[in-house]
XYZ file of C-alpha atoms in Angstrom:
593
model
C 29.319 24.914 38.034
C 27.576 27.013 35.563
C 27.477 25.632 31.977
C 26.864 27.772 28.832
C 23.485 26.835 27.229
C 23.313 24.365 24.553
C 21.926 24.920 21.152
C 19.987 22.557 19.216
C 17.913 22.434 15.894
C 14.955 20.960 17.760
C 13.959 22.074 21.304
C 15.014 18.905 23.336
C 11.918 17.601 25.258
C 12.515 14.867 27.836
C 12.722 13.650 31.525
C 13.043 10.420 33.117
C 10.474 9.882 35.723
C 13.377 9.088 38.472
C 13.958 5.813 40.378
C 12.837 5.379 43.936
C 16.016 4.425 45.735
C 16.364 4.233 49.434
C 17.797 7.487 50.660
C 17.494 9.136 47.499
C 14.915 12.116 46.897
C 12.265 11.932 44.435
C 12.541 14.027 41.396
C 9.630 16.269 40.393
C 7.049 14.087 38.089
C 8.683 10.867 39.277
C 8.809 7.815 36.764
C 11.538 5.525 36.720
C 12.213 3.038 39.675
C 15.591 1.215 39.333
C 15.681 -1.934 41.217
C 18.414 -1.677 43.909
C 20.158 -4.854 43.186
C 20.718 -3.865 39.594
C 23.754 -1.552 40.402
C 22.200 1.275 38.406
C 21.881 4.693 39.949
C 20.076 8.186 39.605
C 22.028 11.349 39.224
C 21.274 14.712 37.450
C 23.299 17.148 35.339
C 23.907 20.753 36.630
C 20.757 21.950 34.392
C 18.593 19.319 36.013
C 18.409 16.840 33.078
C 17.970 13.330 34.752
C 21.072 11.057 34.447
C 20.998 7.315 34.770
C 24.481 5.746 35.935
C 23.851 2.547 33.958
C 24.590 -0.763 35.624
C 28.104 -2.179 35.005
C 28.265 -4.135 31.789
C 28.361 -7.859 31.554
C 31.236 -9.794 29.696
C 29.280 -9.084 26.429
C 29.362 -5.368 26.978
C 25.641 -5.181 27.907
C 24.318 -2.938 30.627
C 20.975 -4.487 31.691
C 19.025 -1.826 33.533
C 15.474 -2.731 35.340
C 13.029 -0.154 36.158
C 9.445 -0.387 37.787
C 8.508 2.909 35.741
C 10.417 4.376 32.800
C 9.211 7.766 31.375
C 11.236 10.486 29.467
C 10.292 14.006 30.145
C 10.739 17.127 27.800
C 14.080 17.962 29.330
C 15.541 14.594 28.166
C 17.473 11.767 29.796
C 21.139 11.005 29.834
C 22.407 7.302 30.064
C 25.906 7.734 31.440
C 28.326 5.591 29.613
C 31.247 7.861 30.383
C 34.603 7.218 32.292
C 36.238 10.473 31.964
C 36.289 12.985 34.712
C 34.133 15.613 33.046
C 32.130 14.555 29.812
C 30.359 16.717 27.391
C 26.654 16.205 26.732
C 24.182 17.927 24.421
C 21.387 17.693 26.900
C 23.119 18.391 30.270
C 26.419 20.135 29.545
C 29.348 18.520 31.253
C 28.536 15.553 33.612
C 30.765 13.443 35.700
C 31.863 10.042 34.928
C 29.750 6.925 35.770
C 31.197 5.322 39.017
C 29.939 1.944 37.729
C 32.321 1.940 34.798
C 35.888 1.535 34.357
C 37.894 3.219 31.333
C 37.606 0.509 28.353
C 34.736 -0.978 30.097
C 32.068 1.016 28.502
C 28.701 -0.643 27.583
C 28.181 -1.634 23.799
C 24.436 -2.004 24.364
C 22.184 -0.536 27.015
C 18.835 -2.498 27.881
C 16.360 -0.440 29.798
C 13.717 -3.087 30.817
C 10.494 -2.004 32.403
C 9.265 -4.661 35.126
C 6.377 -2.686 36.333
C 2.959 -2.620 35.029
C 2.846 0.854 33.545
C 3.169 2.109 30.156
C 6.243 4.433 29.214
C 5.890 8.029 27.939
C 8.818 9.236 26.064
C 8.460 12.915 25.587
C 12.010 13.770 24.808
C 15.705 12.728 23.732
C 17.484 10.053 25.360
C 21.451 10.602 25.047
C 24.281 8.239 25.583
C 27.158 10.228 27.211
C 30.624 9.287 26.556
C 31.052 6.150 24.358
C 28.228 5.495 21.855
C 26.022 2.429 22.641
C 22.885 0.807 21.214
C 19.719 1.408 23.318
C 16.739 -0.796 23.890
C 13.770 0.411 25.753
C 11.585 -2.668 26.516
C 8.220 -2.468 28.202
C 5.608 -5.267 27.573
C 2.865 -2.819 28.629
C 3.669 -0.336 25.884
C 5.371 2.792 24.951
C 3.996 6.131 23.714
C 6.644 8.317 21.909
C 5.483 11.966 21.700
C 8.725 13.901 20.811
C 11.376 11.319 21.534
C 14.741 10.761 19.987
C 18.010 9.570 20.512
C 21.717 10.920 20.510
C 24.899 9.037 20.333
C 22.889 5.939 19.660
C 23.828 3.992 16.657
C 20.833 1.576 16.906
C 17.697 2.500 18.952
C 15.046 0.109 19.687
C 11.544 0.530 21.149
C 10.027 -2.792 22.033
C 6.982 -4.375 24.100
C 9.169 -7.467 24.021
C 11.102 -9.053 26.938
C 14.834 -9.487 26.544
C 16.096 -13.159 26.649
C 19.756 -13.131 27.351
C 22.405 -15.745 26.273
C 24.651 -17.386 29.026
C 27.478 -14.807 28.257
C 25.089 -11.887 29.006
C 24.564 -11.134 25.142
C 21.048 -10.468 23.837
C 19.606 -13.648 22.369
C 16.189 -12.257 21.255
C 13.193 -10.169 22.155
C 9.755 -12.146 22.768
C 6.781 -10.108 22.262
C 3.282 -11.500 23.236
C 1.514 -8.136 24.033
C 1.825 -4.384 23.967
C 1.694 -1.429 21.579
C 3.883 1.405 20.719
C 2.316 4.552 19.763
C 3.984 7.660 18.111
C 2.079 10.723 18.679
C 2.240 14.386 18.556
C 5.816 15.683 18.198
C 6.714 12.133 16.859
C 10.127 10.248 16.664
C 13.444 11.830 15.709
C 15.586 8.745 14.985
C 17.759 10.674 12.345
C 20.661 10.890 14.770
C 20.912 7.302 14.725
C 21.998 4.850 12.100
C 19.029 2.615 12.696
C 15.731 2.560 14.497
C 13.677 -0.529 15.300
C 10.056 -0.825 16.654
C 9.162 -4.216 17.711
C 5.834 -4.475 19.308
C 2.617 -6.605 18.927
C 0.781 -3.478 17.516
C 2.207 -0.006 16.398
C 0.329 3.195 15.919
C 1.772 6.109 14.064
C -0.283 9.282 14.565
C 2.720 11.835 13.868
C 5.885 11.824 11.855
C 8.567 8.980 12.508
C 11.920 10.013 11.114
C 14.931 7.480 10.819
C 17.726 6.585 8.740
C 17.250 2.693 8.598
C 13.800 1.983 9.941
C 12.687 -1.468 10.989
C 9.081 -2.106 12.153
C 8.067 -5.460 13.436
C 4.486 -6.234 14.347
C 2.754 -9.234 15.869
C 3.457 -11.745 18.560
C 7.024 -12.832 17.735
C 10.369 -14.026 18.882
C 12.820 -11.470 17.127
C 16.555 -12.662 17.331
C 19.441 -10.408 17.618
C 20.295 -10.930 14.192
C 16.900 -10.122 12.953
C 15.214 -13.452 12.276
C 11.474 -13.501 13.167
C 9.267 -16.433 14.388
C 5.723 -16.249 15.416
C 4.766 -16.748 18.928
C 1.209 -17.208 20.645
C -0.098 -13.728 21.793
C -1.507 -12.797 24.869
C -5.022 -11.210 25.381
C -7.046 -9.783 22.765
C -5.792 -9.801 18.979
C -5.153 -6.294 17.776
C -7.505 -5.030 15.114
C -4.723 -3.481 13.161
C -1.231 -4.425 13.628
C 0.446 -1.181 12.178
C -1.645 1.892 11.624
C -0.682 5.311 10.433
C -3.327 7.843 10.900
C -4.029 10.957 8.773
C -1.303 12.703 10.285
C 1.193 9.937 10.586
C 4.037 8.847 8.202
C 7.372 7.122 8.096
C 10.350 9.076 6.770
C 13.604 7.177 6.354
C 16.386 6.219 3.991
C 15.113 2.526 4.095
C 11.845 1.159 5.619
C 11.276 -2.459 6.397
C 8.028 -3.529 7.874
C 6.845 -6.882 8.665
C 3.361 -7.902 10.208
C 2.983 -11.611 11.047
C -0.249 -12.104 12.930
C -2.577 -13.852 10.604
C -5.620 -11.882 9.672
C -4.601 -8.695 11.367
C -4.407 -5.905 8.960
C -1.812 -3.195 8.199
C -3.022 0.328 7.421
C -0.084 2.603 5.990
C 0.148 6.068 4.566
C 2.947 8.431 3.715
C 5.943 6.197 3.676
C 9.052 7.848 2.210
C 12.484 6.151 1.724
C 14.174 8.478 -0.553
C 17.536 6.836 -0.757
C 16.763 3.199 -0.203
C 14.200 0.426 -0.298
C 10.767 0.076 1.079
C 9.948 -3.661 2.151
C 6.409 -4.417 3.399
C 4.952 -7.668 4.481
C 1.923 -8.351 6.113
C 0.019 -11.868 6.924
C -3.148 -9.811 6.943
C -4.793 -7.156 4.944
C -2.352 -4.445 3.902
C -3.647 -0.658 2.770
C -1.029 1.428 1.489
C -1.592 5.088 0.435
C 1.341 7.019 -0.929
C 4.996 5.900 -0.845
C 8.207 6.857 -2.350
C 11.257 4.839 -2.579
C 14.712 5.785 -4.053
C 15.410 2.036 -4.495
C 13.011 -0.821 -4.786
C 9.560 -1.247 -3.059
C 8.374 -4.747 -2.332
C 4.879 -5.311 -0.987
C 3.483 -8.601 0.052
C 0.224 -9.214 1.935
C -2.778 -11.509 1.982
C -5.238 -8.834 0.630
C -3.550 -5.555 -0.507
C -5.348 -2.312 -1.336
C -3.062 0.512 -2.885
C -4.346 4.115 -3.429
C -2.579 7.418 -3.876
C 0.837 7.942 -5.430
C 3.364 5.052 -4.950
C 6.635 5.534 -6.749
C 10.099 3.652 -6.969
C 13.346 4.494 -8.460
C 13.979 0.945 -8.535
C 11.650 -2.207 -9.245
C 8.048 -1.939 -7.770
C 6.673 -5.412 -6.798
C 3.157 -6.131 -5.120
C 1.964 -9.478 -4.175
C -1.502 -9.970 -2.834
C -2.042 -13.720 -1.673
C -5.788 -13.447 -1.961
C -6.238 -10.108 -3.825
C -4.896 -6.902 -4.946
C -6.889 -3.673 -5.545
C -5.734 -0.686 -7.100
C -8.140 2.407 -6.190
C -7.326 5.428 -8.419
C -3.676 4.719 -7.553
C -0.538 5.959 -9.496
C 2.094 3.347 -9.467
C 5.404 4.564 -11.245
C 8.676 2.783 -11.191
C 11.832 3.663 -13.183
C 12.500 0.085 -13.859
C 10.045 -2.958 -13.518
C 6.427 -3.175 -12.284
C 5.207 -6.555 -10.976
C 1.762 -7.056 -9.618
C 0.831 -10.588 -8.707
C -2.076 -12.409 -7.006
C -3.284 -15.843 -6.477
C -6.960 -14.254 -6.486
C -7.950 -11.183 -8.312
C -6.208 -7.842 -9.324
C -8.702 -5.135 -9.622
C -7.602 -1.663 -11.257
C -10.180 1.010 -10.560
C -8.768 3.945 -12.474
C -5.314 5.398 -11.808
C -2.192 4.639 -13.856
C 0.578 2.097 -13.722
C 3.692 3.295 -15.192
C 6.923 1.402 -15.754
C 10.362 2.636 -17.178
C 11.213 -0.964 -18.312
C 8.527 -3.616 -18.036
C 5.112 -3.997 -16.671
C 3.883 -7.574 -15.563
C 0.415 -8.397 -14.090
C -0.395 -11.947 -13.261
C -3.419 -13.300 -11.352
C -6.106 -15.725 -11.346
C -8.663 -13.005 -12.518
C -7.690 -9.452 -13.790
C -10.695 -6.731 -13.717
C -9.432 -3.268 -15.098
C -12.565 -1.104 -14.616
C -10.710 1.845 -15.945
C -7.147 3.416 -15.736
C -4.080 2.685 -17.745
C -0.831 0.318 -17.763
C 2.049 1.718 -19.364
C 5.586 0.649 -20.001
C 8.509 1.768 -22.147
C 9.409 -1.772 -23.008
C 7.038 -4.669 -22.447
C 3.595 -5.154 -20.804
C 2.605 -8.723 -19.778
C -0.913 -9.625 -18.717
C -1.348 -13.129 -17.542
C -4.388 -14.794 -15.866
C -5.649 -18.390 -15.658
C -9.225 -17.172 -15.287
C -11.138 -14.124 -16.577
C -9.551 -10.914 -17.719
C -11.676 -7.844 -18.167
C -9.901 -4.765 -19.647
C -11.696 -1.262 -19.917
C -8.734 0.959 -19.631
C -5.492 1.525 -21.725
C -2.559 -0.824 -21.849
C 0.187 0.447 -23.869
C 3.591 -1.251 -24.476
C 6.481 0.696 -26.166
C 7.840 -2.575 -27.552
C 5.882 -6.019 -26.837
C 2.421 -6.638 -25.464
C 1.319 -10.160 -24.329
C -2.027 -11.021 -22.876
C -2.708 -14.508 -21.920
C -5.888 -15.614 -20.044
C -8.677 -18.076 -19.490
C -11.023 -15.639 -21.170
C -10.847 -12.089 -22.225
C -13.399 -9.385 -22.407
C -11.621 -6.133 -23.921
C -13.638 -3.004 -23.874
C -10.476 -0.758 -23.539
C -7.212 -0.171 -25.524
C -4.420 -2.608 -26.237
C -1.514 -1.011 -27.887
C 2.020 -2.406 -28.738
C 4.835 -0.252 -30.461
C 6.132 -3.541 -31.732
C 4.391 -6.876 -31.572
C 1.114 -7.775 -29.650
C 0.037 -11.170 -28.924
C -3.389 -12.339 -27.244
C -3.813 -15.912 -26.221
C -7.219 -16.638 -24.601
C -10.125 -18.871 -24.509
C -13.228 -16.849 -25.216
C -12.336 -13.320 -26.395
C -15.104 -10.543 -26.644
C -13.429 -7.266 -28.171
C -15.424 -4.129 -28.052
C -12.495 -2.134 -27.667
C -9.275 -1.866 -29.625
C -6.208 -4.131 -30.267
C -3.133 -2.611 -32.071
C 0.289 -3.752 -32.708
C 3.165 -3.513 -35.343
C 2.715 -7.306 -35.553
C -0.390 -8.744 -34.034
C -1.233 -12.411 -33.290
C -4.543 -13.559 -31.765
C -5.354 -17.003 -30.669
C -8.705 -17.858 -29.028
C -11.373 -20.596 -28.756
C -14.223 -18.337 -29.819
C -13.776 -14.732 -30.926
C -16.275 -12.155 -30.997
C -15.127 -8.513 -32.099
C -17.399 -5.349 -32.649
C -14.211 -3.201 -32.020
C -11.027 -2.958 -33.960
C -8.229 -5.490 -34.312
C -5.226 -3.826 -36.418
C -1.641 -4.404 -37.173
C 0.986 -2.253 -38.429
C 2.436 -5.291 -40.101
C 1.086 -8.775 -40.107
C -1.995 -10.036 -38.556
C -2.748 -13.622 -37.675
C -5.990 -14.819 -36.041
C -6.598 -18.171 -34.886
C -9.783 -19.461 -33.227
C -12.283 -22.216 -33.237
C -15.174 -19.860 -34.098
C -14.688 -16.073 -35.020
C -17.403 -13.272 -35.363
C -16.022 -10.066 -36.636
C -18.304 -7.331 -36.512
C -15.903 -4.370 -36.284
C -12.653 -3.350 -38.123
C -9.923 -5.685 -38.315
C -6.838 -5.446 -40.861
C -3.028 -5.338 -41.492
C -0.853 -3.090 -43.435
C 1.092 -6.295 -44.527
C -0.407 -9.861 -44.817
C -3.369 -11.023 -42.757
C -4.201 -14.601 -42.083
C -7.393 -15.879 -40.182
C -7.485 -19.518 -39.434
C -10.851 -20.965 -37.963
C -11.592 -24.660 -37.344
C -15.443 -23.934 -37.284
C -17.251 -20.726 -38.627
C -15.815 -17.412 -39.595
C -18.593 -14.880 -39.559
C -17.510 -11.459 -40.987
C -19.988 -8.578 -40.502
C -17.653 -5.834 -40.442
C -14.392 -5.006 -42.391
C -11.547 -7.441 -42.654
C -8.870 -5.823 -44.863
C -5.129 -6.562 -45.727
C -2.961 -4.242 -47.773
C -1.262 -7.071 -48.656
C -2.616 -10.870 -48.861
C -5.632 -11.818 -47.047
C -5.743 -15.601 -46.256
C -9.019 -17.094 -44.793
C -9.389 -20.739 -43.577
C -12.556 -22.183 -41.956
C -15.116 -24.937 -42.159
C -17.681 -22.238 -42.905
C -17.101 -18.615 -44.113
C -20.084 -16.074 -44.087
C -19.528 -12.718 -45.252
C -21.959 -10.087 -44.963
C -19.456 -7.190 -44.623
C -16.237 -6.525 -46.497
C -13.151 -8.889 -47.198
C -10.532 -7.369 -48.933
C -6.846 -8.219 -49.895
C -5.071 -5.503 -51.799
C -2.626 -7.781 -53.408
C -4.644 -11.308 -53.111
C -7.349 -12.728 -51.477
C -7.515 -16.513 -50.764
C -10.569 -18.048 -48.970
C -10.599 -21.784 -48.213
C -13.726 -23.451 -46.642
C -16.091 -26.397 -46.890
C -18.962 -23.921 -47.272
C -18.667 -20.171 -48.295
C -21.597 -17.564 -48.233
C -21.521 -13.994 -49.100
C -24.742 -11.866 -48.267
C -26.437 -9.261 -50.446
C -24.488 -5.857 -50.273
C -21.338 -7.720 -48.984
C -17.950 -6.928 -50.681
C -15.391 -9.507 -51.306
C -12.642 -8.128 -53.347
C -9.003 -7.788 -54.364
C -6.903 -5.649 -56.443
C -5.041 -8.702 -57.529
C -6.318 -12.284 -57.674
C -9.227 -13.490 -55.712
C -9.581 -17.335 -55.103
C -12.457 -19.160 -53.516
C -11.908 -22.694 -52.657
C -15.114 -24.258 -51.386
C -16.837 -27.311 -51.753
C -20.102 -25.405 -51.602
C -20.270 -21.638 -52.413
C -23.171 -19.130 -52.520
C -22.607 -15.666 -53.575
C -25.068 -12.781 -53.366
C -22.856 -9.787 -52.902
C -20.063 -8.176 -54.855
C -17.138 -10.570 -55.719
C -14.586 -8.562 -57.737
C -10.803 -8.617 -58.458
C -8.490 -6.425 -60.562
C -6.909 -9.797 -61.668
C -8.458 -13.071 -61.717
C -11.796 -14.262 -59.868
C -11.309 -18.138 -59.229
C -14.005 -20.283 -57.848
C -13.297 -24.045 -57.311
C -15.215 -26.593 -55.624
C -18.323 -29.059 -55.959
C -21.221 -26.296 -56.207
C -21.658 -22.600 -56.987
C -24.797 -20.643 -56.645
C -25.128 -16.766 -57.330
C -28.216 -15.128 -56.686
C -29.746 -12.268 -58.571
C -28.088 -9.650 -56.415
C -24.509 -11.223 -57.049
C -22.043 -9.338 -58.987
C -18.878 -11.444 -59.920
C -16.431 -9.416 -62.015
C -12.573 -9.399 -62.690
C -10.161 -8.907 -65.480
C -10.917 -12.661 -65.714
C -13.276 -14.930 -64.110
C -12.791 -18.713 -63.723
C -15.336 -21.244 -62.274
C -14.191 -24.783 -61.921
C -17.059 -26.656 -60.237
C -19.267 -29.547 -60.853
C -22.616 -27.993 -60.394
C -23.321 -24.274 -60.941
C -26.514 -22.179 -60.678
C -25.747 -18.789 -61.956
C -27.984 -15.670 -61.499
C -27.015 -12.158 -61.195
C -24.058 -10.612 -62.980
C -20.711 -12.468 -63.966
C -18.472 -10.160 -66.122
C -14.940 -10.428 -67.327
C -12.880 -7.862 -68.992
C -10.694 -10.441 -70.578
C -11.657 -14.206 -70.108
C -14.933 -15.743 -68.621
C -14.688 -19.520 -68.127
């Protein structure tokens, strides 16, 4: 009978290279051979689209069909799961019922297993006629999809695994030891299915792969019906790459979940878009990712990870590289929390990391050659080894840096409090917070260390050659030597404590300056002053520069020596030492004792 043409959004491309069955003519461009004892048969719709009358389902509702060859051409393929007299299809119009089925006995799942030695080529849509059913195409020798898709199929699976069945006929697992799946040319359209799974030892995506819920599992694995994955020993050569998206490839879905289990085999991904859900990526080898977008969370784990391009998440963005994590001019943006971690090294080569809430980086070593880390709330940088920062790290609230050693040539900024705790600290850049606390074994700073509120520096030894200061009180506590060659200034009280204090720059406390040491030395042209009181408590003091106060200058200790270049002056000057050798100028507007 003549059927009116069926209209589609896409031009439906496909045919099944038909089965060789005794007494049955060969269709043009033959492909699929169905084993006679299987019970399946070949037919065709009025418009010529091949129809497979699927085998009678078992007690579990699974129709298990076997083919020596299985290919879908551009006109498409219909899997007949219909029991009505005439059944509408999108690909073939009205078709007759499947004689292998009875009403109420339709298949829940259809397995099309290839037993021959040839790769399958799927160039068009596969449609389940009648009652919707899940479809598995299984070919251990590989599958190429170039314009394939599925209709009336809630869950479509392409796999190079061999089906393992339970005693009741239900699917127990797919066992993958070899084979690859390739997406070429016209790509894969899985948008008419609720879920699409690709399960193979290796997958290559050279075109667009569209789906709602996409799961890709790569490697030699046993994948159970409920999704559990256990590694198996593979056959033949180990793939160079487990999953590869070429320059023209990409995955576009509501949700993307990718797992690669083969140790040492890399994953190369580009253009992953899950606009409504999560992206979950896991690799036992190296993982390379360029450009991704998740409406939900993005979670990436791998042995060694390299990120580039734009990677954005509406939820949290978490990346864990076991041996290393490298960011190459990459923009990582999340509306919530950004978490980067590695047991090895994190390297940021340019780019920008932006978190709507918190940004947390933790590793053995952190090397920021350039770029920025920004968070609306808190930034936390944690390493057990070396940290090198040459970019910008900006926290809207709290900034915390904890490391074995720190080399800062960049900018560290906190809207509220900033805390730096490290071993050796070399600062040639800037550290700024509304409240700032620095703890180090040895501190060397030629840059700036500034607080909008209080400043607290603790170290074994400290050499300050740049600018350090606070709007409120500043305290510097050093168990060894404090060497000031720059400006150390407080708009409130400046308190210094060390075994040895050497000042060849400027020490200033607007309200008060208190310096306590076993030995204190000020160099010629140095300035030690306060608009209030200035107190020098030292067993041995040698003053060669300016020592001045708007209030009282008080010197206490065992000995005091002032050189010819010394200028000691205040409203009053009090010297309480056992031995004094005074040169230069000592002057008081009120009392000199």
